[in-house]
PDB file of C-alpha atoms in Angstrom:
ATOM      1  CA  UNK K  24      -2.754 -21.436   5.216  1.00 55.00           C
ATOM      2  CA  UNK K  25       0.557 -20.167   3.933  1.00 70.00           C
ATOM      3  CA  UNK K  26       1.855 -16.656   4.084  1.00 78.00           C
ATOM      4  CA  UNK K  27      -0.308 -13.949   5.572  1.00 89.00           C
ATOM      5  CA  UNK K  28       0.016 -10.489   4.165  1.00 93.00           C
ATOM      6  CA  UNK K  29       1.359  -8.003   6.720  1.00 96.00           C
ATOM      7  CA  UNK K  30      -0.548  -4.737   6.533  1.00 97.00           C
ATOM      8  CA  UNK K  31       0.331  -1.887   8.866  1.00 98.00           C
ATOM      9  CA  UNK K  32      -2.000   1.082   9.373  1.00 97.00           C
ATOM     10  CA  UNK K  33      -0.844   4.258  11.087  1.00 95.00           C
ATOM     11  CA  UNK K  34      -2.982   7.227  12.052  1.00 93.00           C
ATOM     12  CA  UNK K  35      -2.694   9.384  15.148  1.00 91.00           C
ATOM     13  CA  UNK K  36      -6.474   9.632  15.475  1.00 91.00           C
ATOM     14  CA  UNK K  37      -7.577   6.415  17.181  1.00 94.00           C
ATOM     15  CA  UNK K  38     -11.086   6.573  15.732  1.00 94.00           C
ATOM     16  CA  UNK K  39      -9.857   7.080  12.168  1.00 91.00           C
ATOM     17  CA  UNK K  40      -7.251   4.359  12.688  1.00 94.00           C
ATOM     18  CA  UNK K  41      -9.925   1.940  13.828  1.00 96.00           C
ATOM     19  CA  UNK K  42     -11.998   2.743  10.759  1.00 93.00           C
ATOM     20  CA  UNK K  43      -9.018   2.263   8.453  1.00 94.00           C
ATOM     21  CA  UNK K  44      -8.079  -1.078  10.002  1.00 96.00           C
ATOM     22  CA  UNK K  45     -11.670  -2.237   9.637  1.00 96.00           C
ATOM     23  CA  UNK K  46     -11.862  -1.234   5.966  1.00 94.00           C
ATOM     24  CA  UNK K  47      -8.552  -2.898   5.121  1.00 95.00           C
ATOM     25  CA  UNK K  48      -9.505  -6.045   6.994  1.00 96.00           C
ATOM     26  CA  UNK K  49     -12.818  -6.232   5.133  1.00 95.00           C
ATOM     27  CA  UNK K  50     -11.025  -5.971   1.772  1.00 94.00           C
ATOM     28  CA  UNK K  51      -8.257  -8.383   2.827  1.00 93.00           C
ATOM     29  CA  UNK K  52      -9.937 -10.868   5.141  1.00 94.00           C
ATOM     30  CA  UNK K  53      -6.904 -13.152   5.322  1.00 93.00           C
ATOM     31  CA  UNK K  54      -4.289 -10.445   5.911  1.00 95.00           C
ATOM     32  CA  UNK K  55      -2.729  -9.662   9.251  1.00 97.00           C
ATOM     33  CA  UNK K  56      -3.785  -6.020   9.710  1.00 98.00           C
ATOM     34  CA  UNK K  57      -2.231  -4.070  12.591  1.00 98.00           C
ATOM     35  CA  UNK K  58      -3.003  -0.503  13.600  1.00 98.00           C
ATOM     36  CA  UNK K  59      -0.760   1.981  15.397  1.00 97.00           C
ATOM     37  CA  UNK K  60      -1.159   5.584  16.486  1.00 95.00           C
ATOM     38  CA  UNK K  61       2.602   6.102  16.811  1.00 94.00           C
ATOM     39  CA  UNK K  62       5.090   5.876  13.965  1.00 93.00           C
ATOM     40  CA  UNK K  63       7.783   4.420  16.253  1.00 94.00           C
ATOM     41  CA  UNK K  64       5.531   1.562  17.357  1.00 96.00           C
ATOM     42  CA  UNK K  65       4.589   0.809  13.786  1.00 97.00           C
ATOM     43  CA  UNK K  66       8.236   0.704  12.776  1.00 97.00           C
ATOM     44  CA  UNK K  67       9.193  -1.590  15.656  1.00 97.00           C
ATOM     45  CA  UNK K  68       6.404  -3.927  14.642  1.00 98.00           C
ATOM     46  CA  UNK K  69       7.502  -3.864  10.994  1.00 97.00           C
ATOM     47  CA  UNK K  70      11.061  -4.747  11.981  1.00 97.00           C
ATOM     48  CA  UNK K  71       9.794  -7.798  13.846  1.00 97.00           C
ATOM     49  CA  UNK K  72       7.024  -8.925  11.532  1.00 96.00           C
ATOM     50  CA  UNK K  73       7.702  -7.452   8.101  1.00 96.00           C
ATOM     51  CA  UNK K  74       5.571  -5.081   6.085  1.00 97.00           C
ATOM     52  CA  UNK K  75       3.891  -5.715   2.722  1.00 96.00           C
ATOM     53  CA  UNK K  76       1.567  -2.731   2.753  1.00 97.00           C
ATOM     54  CA  UNK K  77       1.739   0.428   4.838  1.00 97.00           C
ATOM     55  CA  UNK K  78      -1.305   2.694   5.092  1.00 96.00           C
ATOM     56  CA  UNK K  79      -0.041   5.874   6.659  1.00 94.00           C
ATOM     57  CA  UNK K  80      -1.383   9.314   7.477  1.00 90.00           C
ATOM     58  CA  UNK K  81       1.215  11.533   5.868  1.00 84.00           C
ATOM     59  CA  UNK K  82       0.701  14.350   8.344  1.00 81.00           C
ATOM     60  CA  UNK K  83       1.555  12.494  11.544  1.00 80.00           C
ATOM     61  CA  UNK K  84       2.886  14.941  14.143  1.00 71.00           C
ATOM     62  CA  UNK K  85       6.260  16.346  13.165  1.00 70.00           C
ATOM     63  CA  UNK K  86       6.146  14.921   9.655  1.00 74.00           C
ATOM     64  CA  UNK K  87       6.298  11.471  11.202  1.00 85.00           C
ATOM     65  CA  UNK K  88       4.358   9.872   8.380  1.00 89.00           C
ATOM     66  CA  UNK K  89       6.936  10.716   5.771  1.00 89.00           C
ATOM     67  CA  UNK K  90       9.806   9.704   8.042  1.00 92.00           C
ATOM     68  CA  UNK K  91       8.115   6.390   8.763  1.00 94.00           C
ATOM     69  CA  UNK K  92       7.534   5.794   5.056  1.00 94.00           C
ATOM     70  CA  UNK K  93      11.196   6.491   4.290  1.00 94.00           C
ATOM     71  CA  UNK K  94      12.383   4.121   7.023  1.00 95.00           C
ATOM     72  CA  UNK K  95       9.995   1.385   5.895  1.00 96.00           C
ATOM     73  CA  UNK K  96      11.167   1.873   2.318  1.00 95.00           C
ATOM     74  CA  UNK K  97      14.819   1.469   3.368  1.00 95.00           C
ATOM     75  CA  UNK K  98      14.067  -1.638   5.360  1.00 95.00           C
ATOM     76  CA  UNK K  99      11.547  -3.164   2.941  1.00 95.00           C
ATOM     77  CA  UNK K 100      12.239  -1.988  -0.621  1.00 93.00           C
ATOM     78  CA  UNK K 101       9.165  -3.815  -1.890  1.00 93.00           C
ATOM     79  CA  UNK K 102       6.714  -2.538   0.682  1.00 95.00           C
ATOM     80  CA  UNK K 103       3.670  -0.826  -0.805  1.00 96.00           C
ATOM     81  CA  UNK K 104       3.194   2.549   0.817  1.00 96.00           C
ATOM     82  CA  UNK K 105      -0.253   4.077   0.609  1.00 95.00           C
ATOM     83  CA  UNK K 106      -0.717   7.504   2.109  1.00 91.00           C
ATOM     84  CA  UNK K 107      -4.057   8.474   3.564  1.00 85.00           C
ATOM     85  CA  UNK K 108      -4.381  12.115   4.417  1.00 80.00           C
ATOM     86  CA  UNK K 109      -6.600  15.141   4.745  1.00 76.00           C
ATOM     87  CA  UNK K 110      -4.111  17.187   2.739  1.00 69.00           C
ATOM     88  CA  UNK K 111      -4.197  17.534  -1.001  1.00 67.00           C
ATOM     89  CA  UNK K 112      -1.682  15.527  -2.957  1.00 65.00           C
ATOM     90  CA  UNK K 113      -0.007  18.669  -4.294  1.00 72.00           C
ATOM     91  CA  UNK K 114       1.324  19.641  -0.887  1.00 74.00           C
ATOM     92  CA  UNK K 115       3.271  16.421  -0.646  1.00 75.00           C
ATOM     93  CA  UNK K 116       3.816  15.507  -4.275  1.00 77.00           C
ATOM     94  CA  UNK K 117       7.590  15.789  -4.104  1.00 79.00           C
ATOM     95  CA  UNK K 118       7.893  13.639  -0.984  1.00 80.00           C
ATOM     96  CA  UNK K 119       5.403  11.090  -2.241  1.00 80.00           C
ATOM     97  CA  UNK K 120       7.373  10.609  -5.442  1.00 82.00           C
ATOM     98  CA  UNK K 121      10.624  10.384  -3.561  1.00 84.00           C
ATOM     99  CA  UNK K 122       9.418   7.560  -1.369  1.00 87.00           C
ATOM    100  CA  UNK K 123       7.849   5.821  -4.422  1.00 89.00           C
ATOM    101  CA  UNK K 124       4.453   5.539  -2.823  1.00 90.00           C
ATOM    102  CA  UNK K 125       2.046   3.031  -4.266  1.00 92.00           C
ATOM    103  CA  UNK K 126      -1.012   5.174  -3.683  1.00 90.00           C
ATOM    104  CA  UNK K 127      -2.622   8.187  -2.143  1.00 89.00           C
ATOM    105  CA  UNK K 128      -6.054   8.405  -0.546  1.00 88.00           C
ATOM    106  CA  UNK K 129      -7.637  11.677   0.467  1.00 86.00           C
ATOM    107  CA  UNK K 130      -9.666  11.303   3.648  1.00 85.00           C
ATOM    108  CA  UNK K 131     -12.243  10.221   4.473  1.00 84.00           C
ATOM    109  CA  UNK K 132     -10.937   6.774   3.604  1.00 87.00           C
ATOM    110  CA  UNK K 133     -13.672   4.629   2.099  1.00 90.00           C
ATOM    111  CA  UNK K 134     -13.698   0.915   1.515  1.00 93.00           C
ATOM    112  CA  UNK K 135     -13.941   1.586  -2.207  1.00 94.00           C
ATOM    113  CA  UNK K 136     -10.720   3.622  -2.199  1.00 94.00           C
ATOM    114  CA  UNK K 137      -8.905   1.072  -0.061  1.00 94.00           C
ATOM    115  CA  UNK K 138      -9.955  -1.653  -2.468  1.00 94.00           C
ATOM    116  CA  UNK K 139      -8.838   0.373  -5.457  1.00 94.00           C
ATOM    117  CA  UNK K 140      -5.391   1.029  -3.982  1.00 94.00           C
ATOM    118  CA  UNK K 141      -4.961  -2.611  -3.027  1.00 93.00           C
ATOM    119  CA  UNK K 142      -5.844  -3.673  -6.550  1.00 91.00           C
ATOM    120  CA  UNK K 143      -3.208  -1.358  -7.972  1.00 92.00           C
ATOM    121  CA  UNK K 144      -0.215  -1.958  -5.765  1.00 92.00           C
ATOM    122  CA  UNK K 145       3.177  -0.939  -7.061  1.00 91.00           C
ATOM    123  CA  UNK K 146       4.577  -4.275  -5.895  1.00 90.00           C
ATOM    124  CA  UNK K 147       1.695  -6.725  -6.274  1.00 85.00           C
ATOM    125  CA  UNK K 148       1.328  -9.125  -3.377  1.00 77.00           C
ATOM    126  CA  UNK K 149      -2.297 -10.078  -3.787  1.00 57.00           C
ATOM    127  CA  UNK K 150      -3.681 -13.471  -4.213  1.00 55.00           C
ATOM    128  CA  UNK K 151      -7.191 -12.378  -3.456  1.00 51.00           C
ATOM    129  CA  UNK K 152      -8.624  -8.981  -2.816  1.00 54.00           C
ATOM    130  CA  UNK K 153     -12.201  -9.559  -1.735  1.00 51.00           C
ATOM    131  CA  UNK K 154     -14.560  -7.467  -3.792  1.00 50.00           C
ATOM    132  CA  UNK K 155     -18.113  -6.418  -3.144  1.00 44.00           C
TER     133      UNK K 155
END
């Protein structure tokens, strides 16, 4: 019972998104994990339902990932933003710092990396992260 963690996953590749949602859900079995391929849809959902953790491909079309992260940050100052991307961190280092991201995962996203990022959130929200 009680509060369910709101986790939003955004990736414009449906197959990768599905994989990400599955990994996050397996690490956080009690969280409410929602996946979106469009930044705008993810933001609309966040406005309605809140956002504790955002997993976001940084390189969404037209830099949408960074824009989404900035908007989420404005709306939810304590949201944990975790970027998942094929790009190296260096390319985005400046932006990532600016938006005070909690973490950064280079694809392919593995359960182990998801777990690690969720254990080390900038704004801890965890009661239980399932391990194993």
